[in-house]
Amino acid sequence: MENSFRGETIAVAPYDEQRGSLEFASHAKKFEAKLAAAGMRVVPYDPKAAPPRYVAFLDFSIDGGREVPYSYSVPTWGPTGITSSTTTGVISPYGTYSGSTTYQQSYGLTGYNQVTGTATQFTRYLYIDIMEVNSNGDVAQAYEARLVSSGSCGRLAAVMDSLLSAAFKNFPQETSCEVVARVPVAC
């Protein structure tokens, strides 16, 4: 799909397994907003009405998660030696000495403690297929995007905005690249 899609009509339609899904309806609204921001005229999907120029299909899923080992080092701090000492004392008239010494310790890095454990890592998928419908009803694929995301959040709804933002970063240019992003998510 080249940049001539601006002003063209597009409808967002569910795949059969998503028909009637509240989750699909929620994500489709966000997807429609991104399409509108990209210059397309979003129209309702109605298979009985005249077809729009484009029909977009949105598919998404999340796996059940898998345990992934992790380890990291934590620095430990403590005394590392003596930096100085001060000795004070008194010599009595009988020639005896009484005194004390105060030591000033230095503190710093004394080593590392290794921390290990496991964390649950989820893989999320977002697939976008945009089909062009020509005047005689023939359909051809005009655009596709395949996004895969992984992280500790097991709620697809919590990361959908970030997935859609990544999908529309260079929309509609087709690129094949990996995007790594840290996304702060309240999961």
mmCIF file of C-alpha atoms in Angstrom:
data_model
loop_
_atom_site.group_PDB
_atom_site.id
_atom_site.type_symbol
_atom_site.label_atom_id
_atom_site.label_comp_id
_atom_site.label_asym_id
_atom_site.label_seq_id
_atom_site.Cartn_x
_atom_site.Cartn_y
_atom_site.Cartn_z
ATOM 1 C CA MET A 1 0.000 0.000 0.000
ATOM 2 C CA GLU A 2 1.573 3.262 -1.005
ATOM 3 C CA ASN A 3 0.779 6.695 0.396
ATOM 4 C CA SER A 4 -2.263 7.029 -1.899
ATOM 5 C CA PHE A 5 -4.410 5.421 0.826
ATOM 6 C CA ARG A 6 -5.034 8.842 2.398
ATOM 7 C CA GLY A 7 -8.715 9.624 2.287
ATOM 8 C CA GLU A 8 -9.615 6.077 1.237
ATOM 9 C CA THR A 9 -12.303 4.164 3.091
ATOM 10 C CA ILE A 10 -11.383 1.280 5.344
ATOM 11 C CA ALA A 11 -13.377 -1.012 7.599
ATOM 12 C CA VAL A 12 -12.010 -3.173 10.379
ATOM 13 C CA ALA A 13 -13.396 -6.688 10.346
ATOM 14 C CA PRO A 14 -12.914 -9.616 12.705
ATOM 15 C CA TYR A 15 -11.693 -13.021 11.724
ATOM 16 C CA ASP A 16 -14.371 -15.681 12.248
ATOM 17 C CA GLU A 17 -13.043 -16.759 15.658
ATOM 18 C CA GLN A 18 -13.209 -13.137 16.899
ATOM 19 C CA ARG A 19 -16.743 -12.365 15.712
ATOM 20 C CA GLY A 20 -18.756 -11.042 18.674
ATOM 21 C CA SER A 21 -15.692 -10.806 20.956
ATOM 22 C CA LEU A 22 -15.650 -7.890 23.401
ATOM 23 C CA GLU A 23 -11.857 -8.078 23.429
ATOM 24 C CA PHE A 24 -11.789 -7.671 19.637
ATOM 25 C CA ALA A 25 -14.198 -4.716 19.833
ATOM 26 C CA SER A 26 -11.948 -2.996 22.368
ATOM 27 C CA HIS A 27 -8.752 -3.479 20.346
ATOM 28 C CA ALA A 28 -10.509 -2.661 17.055
ATOM 29 C CA LYS A 29 -11.488 0.802 18.378
ATOM 30 C CA LYS A 30 -7.832 1.574 19.108
ATOM 31 C CA PHE A 31 -6.818 0.198 15.704
ATOM 32 C CA GLU A 32 -9.445 2.343 13.960
ATOM 33 C CA ALA A 33 -8.105 5.432 15.741
ATOM 34 C CA LYS A 34 -4.605 4.676 14.412
ATOM 35 C CA LEU A 35 -5.963 4.203 10.876
ATOM 36 C CA ALA A 36 -7.840 7.510 11.093
ATOM 37 C CA ALA A 37 -4.714 9.275 12.365
ATOM 38 C CA ALA A 38 -2.884 7.862 9.316
ATOM 39 C CA GLY A 39 -5.386 9.617 7.043
ATOM 40 C CA MET A 40 -7.844 6.843 6.249
ATOM 41 C CA ARG A 41 -11.623 7.245 6.507
ATOM 42 C CA VAL A 42 -12.800 4.511 8.850
ATOM 43 C CA VAL A 43 -16.283 3.192 8.088
ATOM 44 C CA PRO A 44 -18.282 0.505 9.886
ATOM 45 C CA TYR A 45 -17.864 -3.036 8.604
ATOM 46 C CA ASP A 46 -21.112 -4.218 7.014
ATOM 47 C CA PRO A 47 -20.913 -7.227 4.684
ATOM 48 C CA LYS A 48 -24.340 -6.290 3.250
ATOM 49 C CA ALA A 49 -23.346 -2.732 2.282
ATOM 50 C CA ALA A 50 -21.150 -1.512 -0.555
ATOM 51 C CA PRO A 51 -17.569 -2.520 0.280
ATOM 52 C CA PRO A 52 -15.023 0.047 1.386
ATOM 53 C CA ARG A 53 -11.826 0.389 -0.632
ATOM 54 C CA TYR A 54 -9.892 -1.501 2.070
ATOM 55 C CA VAL A 55 -10.793 -4.052 4.745
ATOM 56 C CA ALA A 56 -8.402 -4.515 7.649
ATOM 57 C CA PHE A 57 -8.207 -7.661 9.717
ATOM 58 C CA LEU A 58 -6.680 -7.558 13.165
ATOM 59 C CA ASP A 59 -5.558 -10.721 14.932
ATOM 60 C CA PHE A 60 -3.896 -10.946 18.324
ATOM 61 C CA SER A 61 -2.982 -13.504 20.938
ATOM 62 C CA ILE A 62 -0.837 -14.149 23.981
ATOM 63 C CA ASP A 63 0.716 -17.405 25.135
ATOM 64 C CA GLY A 64 0.470 -18.899 28.614
ATOM 65 C CA GLY A 65 3.965 -17.779 29.542
ATOM 66 C CA ARG A 66 7.124 -19.727 30.214
ATOM 67 C CA GLU A 67 9.603 -19.691 33.048
ATOM 68 C CA VAL A 68 12.880 -17.993 32.124
ATOM 69 C CA PRO A 69 15.932 -18.124 34.404
ATOM 70 C CA TYR A 70 17.698 -14.915 35.361
ATOM 71 C CA SER A 71 20.749 -13.985 37.382
ATOM 72 C CA TYR A 72 22.448 -10.781 38.340
ATOM 73 C CA SER A 73 25.150 -9.572 40.697
ATOM 74 C CA VAL A 74 24.500 -7.312 43.657
ATOM 75 C CA PRO A 75 27.512 -5.366 44.943
ATOM 76 C CA THR A 76 28.292 -5.684 48.650
ATOM 77 C CA TRP A 77 29.752 -2.834 50.658
ATOM 78 C CA GLY A 78 31.747 -2.956 53.837
ATOM 79 C CA PRO A 79 35.007 -2.055 55.541
ATOM 80 C CA THR A 80 38.015 -2.318 53.255
ATOM 81 C CA GLY A 81 40.799 -1.250 55.595
ATOM 82 C CA ILE A 82 42.135 1.501 57.818
ATOM 83 C CA THR A 83 42.594 4.965 56.374
ATOM 84 C CA SER A 84 44.132 6.602 59.451
ATOM 85 C CA SER A 85 44.598 6.272 63.164
ATOM 86 C CA THR A 86 44.929 8.740 65.987
ATOM 87 C CA THR A 87 46.710 7.881 69.194
ATOM 88 C CA THR A 88 46.386 10.006 72.302
ATOM 89 C CA GLY A 89 47.888 9.319 75.720
ATOM 90 C CA VAL A 90 49.385 10.576 78.926
ATOM 91 C CA ILE A 91 52.700 9.792 80.616
ATOM 92 C CA SER A 92 52.349 9.887 84.378
ATOM 93 C CA PRO A 93 54.965 11.419 86.675
ATOM 94 C CA TYR A 94 55.942 7.846 87.533
ATOM 95 C CA GLY A 95 56.789 7.055 83.910
ATOM 96 C CA THR A 96 53.765 4.982 83.005
ATOM 97 C CA TYR A 97 51.933 5.543 79.788
ATOM 98 C CA SER A 98 48.163 5.402 79.386
ATOM 99 C CA GLY A 99 46.674 5.970 75.953
ATOM 100 C CA SER A 100 44.236 4.882 73.291
ATOM 101 C CA THR A 101 44.228 4.626 69.542
ATOM 102 C CA THR A 102 41.209 5.415 67.345
ATOM 103 C CA TYR A 103 41.111 3.854 63.885
ATOM 104 C CA GLN A 104 39.274 5.375 60.908
ATOM 105 C CA GLN A 105 38.012 2.621 58.629
ATOM 106 C CA SER A 106 37.526 2.999 54.893
ATOM 107 C CA TYR A 107 34.418 1.545 53.249
ATOM 108 C CA GLY A 108 33.846 0.410 49.712
ATOM 109 C CA LEU A 109 33.064 -2.475 47.414
ATOM 110 C CA THR A 110 33.986 -5.782 49.011
ATOM 111 C CA GLY A 111 32.506 -8.214 46.497
ATOM 112 C CA TYR A 112 29.320 -9.364 44.844
ATOM 113 C CA ASN A 113 26.432 -11.630 45.756
ATOM 114 C CA GLN A 114 24.887 -13.598 42.899
ATOM 115 C CA VAL A 115 21.071 -13.539 42.778
ATOM 116 C CA THR A 116 19.271 -16.145 40.666
ATOM 117 C CA GLY A 117 15.645 -16.987 40.054
ATOM 118 C CA THR A 118 12.997 -17.449 37.408
ATOM 119 C CA ALA A 119 10.437 -15.095 35.920
ATOM 120 C CA THR A 120 7.434 -15.713 33.705
ATOM 121 C CA GLN A 121 7.929 -14.408 30.163
ATOM 122 C CA PHE A 122 4.871 -13.982 27.913
ATOM 123 C CA THR A 123 4.895 -13.750 24.120
ATOM 124 C CA ARG A 124 2.278 -11.507 22.506
ATOM 125 C CA TYR A 125 1.334 -11.485 18.821
ATOM 126 C CA LEU A 126 -0.366 -8.833 16.685
ATOM 127 C CA TYR A 127 -1.132 -9.501 13.019
ATOM 128 C CA ILE A 128 -2.548 -6.883 10.672
ATOM 129 C CA ASP A 129 -3.764 -7.717 7.161
ATOM 130 C CA ILE A 130 -5.203 -4.996 4.944
ATOM 131 C CA MET A 131 -7.004 -6.161 1.837
ATOM 132 C CA GLU A 132 -7.867 -3.975 -1.139
ATOM 133 C CA VAL A 133 -11.308 -4.512 -2.641
ATOM 134 C CA ASN A 134 -11.538 -3.458 -6.297
ATOM 135 C CA SER A 135 -14.701 -2.411 -8.130
ATOM 136 C CA ASN A 136 -15.580 -5.940 -9.319
ATOM 137 C CA GLY A 137 -15.227 -7.351 -5.793
ATOM 138 C CA ASP A 138 -11.822 -8.956 -6.231
ATOM 139 C CA VAL A 139 -9.633 -8.834 -3.138
ATOM 140 C CA ALA A 140 -5.844 -8.525 -2.975
ATOM 141 C CA GLN A 141 -3.553 -8.116 -0.019
ATOM 142 C CA ALA A 142 -2.331 -4.533 0.171
ATOM 143 C CA TYR A 143 -0.457 -4.526 3.494
ATOM 144 C CA GLU A 144 0.602 -6.850 6.257
ATOM 145 C CA ALA A 145 2.341 -6.429 9.585
ATOM 146 C CA ARG A 146 3.474 -9.133 11.995
ATOM 147 C CA LEU A 147 4.483 -8.045 15.478
ATOM 148 C CA VAL A 148 5.852 -10.260 18.224
ATOM 149 C CA SER A 149 6.437 -8.918 21.709
ATOM 150 C CA SER A 150 7.714 -10.567 24.858
ATOM 151 C CA GLY A 151 7.812 -9.462 28.446
ATOM 152 C CA SER A 152 6.609 -10.050 31.964
ATOM 153 C CA CYS A 153 3.086 -8.699 31.459
ATOM 154 C CA GLY A 154 0.545 -11.432 30.848
ATOM 155 C CA ARG A 155 -2.311 -9.073 29.965
ATOM 156 C CA LEU A 156 -2.580 -8.336 26.254
ATOM 157 C CA ALA A 157 -4.834 -5.330 26.912
ATOM 158 C CA ALA A 158 -2.043 -3.698 28.939
ATOM 159 C CA VAL A 159 0.421 -3.799 26.021
ATOM 160 C CA MET A 160 -1.941 -3.334 23.032
ATOM 161 C CA ASP A 161 -1.367 0.441 22.822
ATOM 162 C CA SER A 162 2.383 -0.142 22.614
ATOM 163 C CA LEU A 163 1.971 -2.864 19.977
ATOM 164 C CA LEU A 164 -0.256 -0.645 17.840
ATOM 165 C CA SER A 165 2.141 2.292 18.213
ATOM 166 C CA ALA A 166 4.986 0.080 16.986
ATOM 167 C CA ALA A 167 2.853 -1.145 14.067
ATOM 168 C CA PHE A 168 2.037 2.404 12.988
ATOM 169 C CA LYS A 169 5.486 3.887 13.510
ATOM 170 C CA ASN A 170 6.283 3.835 9.767
ATOM 171 C CA PHE A 171 2.837 2.952 8.461
ATOM 172 C CA PRO A 172 2.195 2.180 5.622
ATOM 173 C CA GLN A 173 5.809 1.586 4.610
ATOM 174 C CA GLU A 174 6.551 -2.106 4.648
ATOM 175 C CA THR A 175 9.668 -2.833 6.590
ATOM 176 C CA SER A 176 11.192 -5.973 7.928
ATOM 177 C CA CYS A 177 13.030 -5.163 11.082
ATOM 178 C CA GLU A 178 13.228 -5.865 14.767
ATOM 179 C CA VAL A 179 12.276 -3.116 17.146
ATOM 180 C CA VAL A 180 13.379 -3.445 20.742
ATOM 181 C CA ALA A 181 11.652 -1.140 23.176
ATOM 182 C CA ARG A 182 11.250 -1.061 26.923
ATOM 183 C CA VAL A 183 7.681 -0.205 27.676
ATOM 184 C CA PRO A 184 6.689 0.816 31.167
ATOM 185 C CA VAL A 185 3.387 -0.927 31.696
ATOM 186 C CA ALA A 186 1.222 -1.114 34.779
ATOM 187 C CA CYS A 187 0.335 -4.751 34.387
#
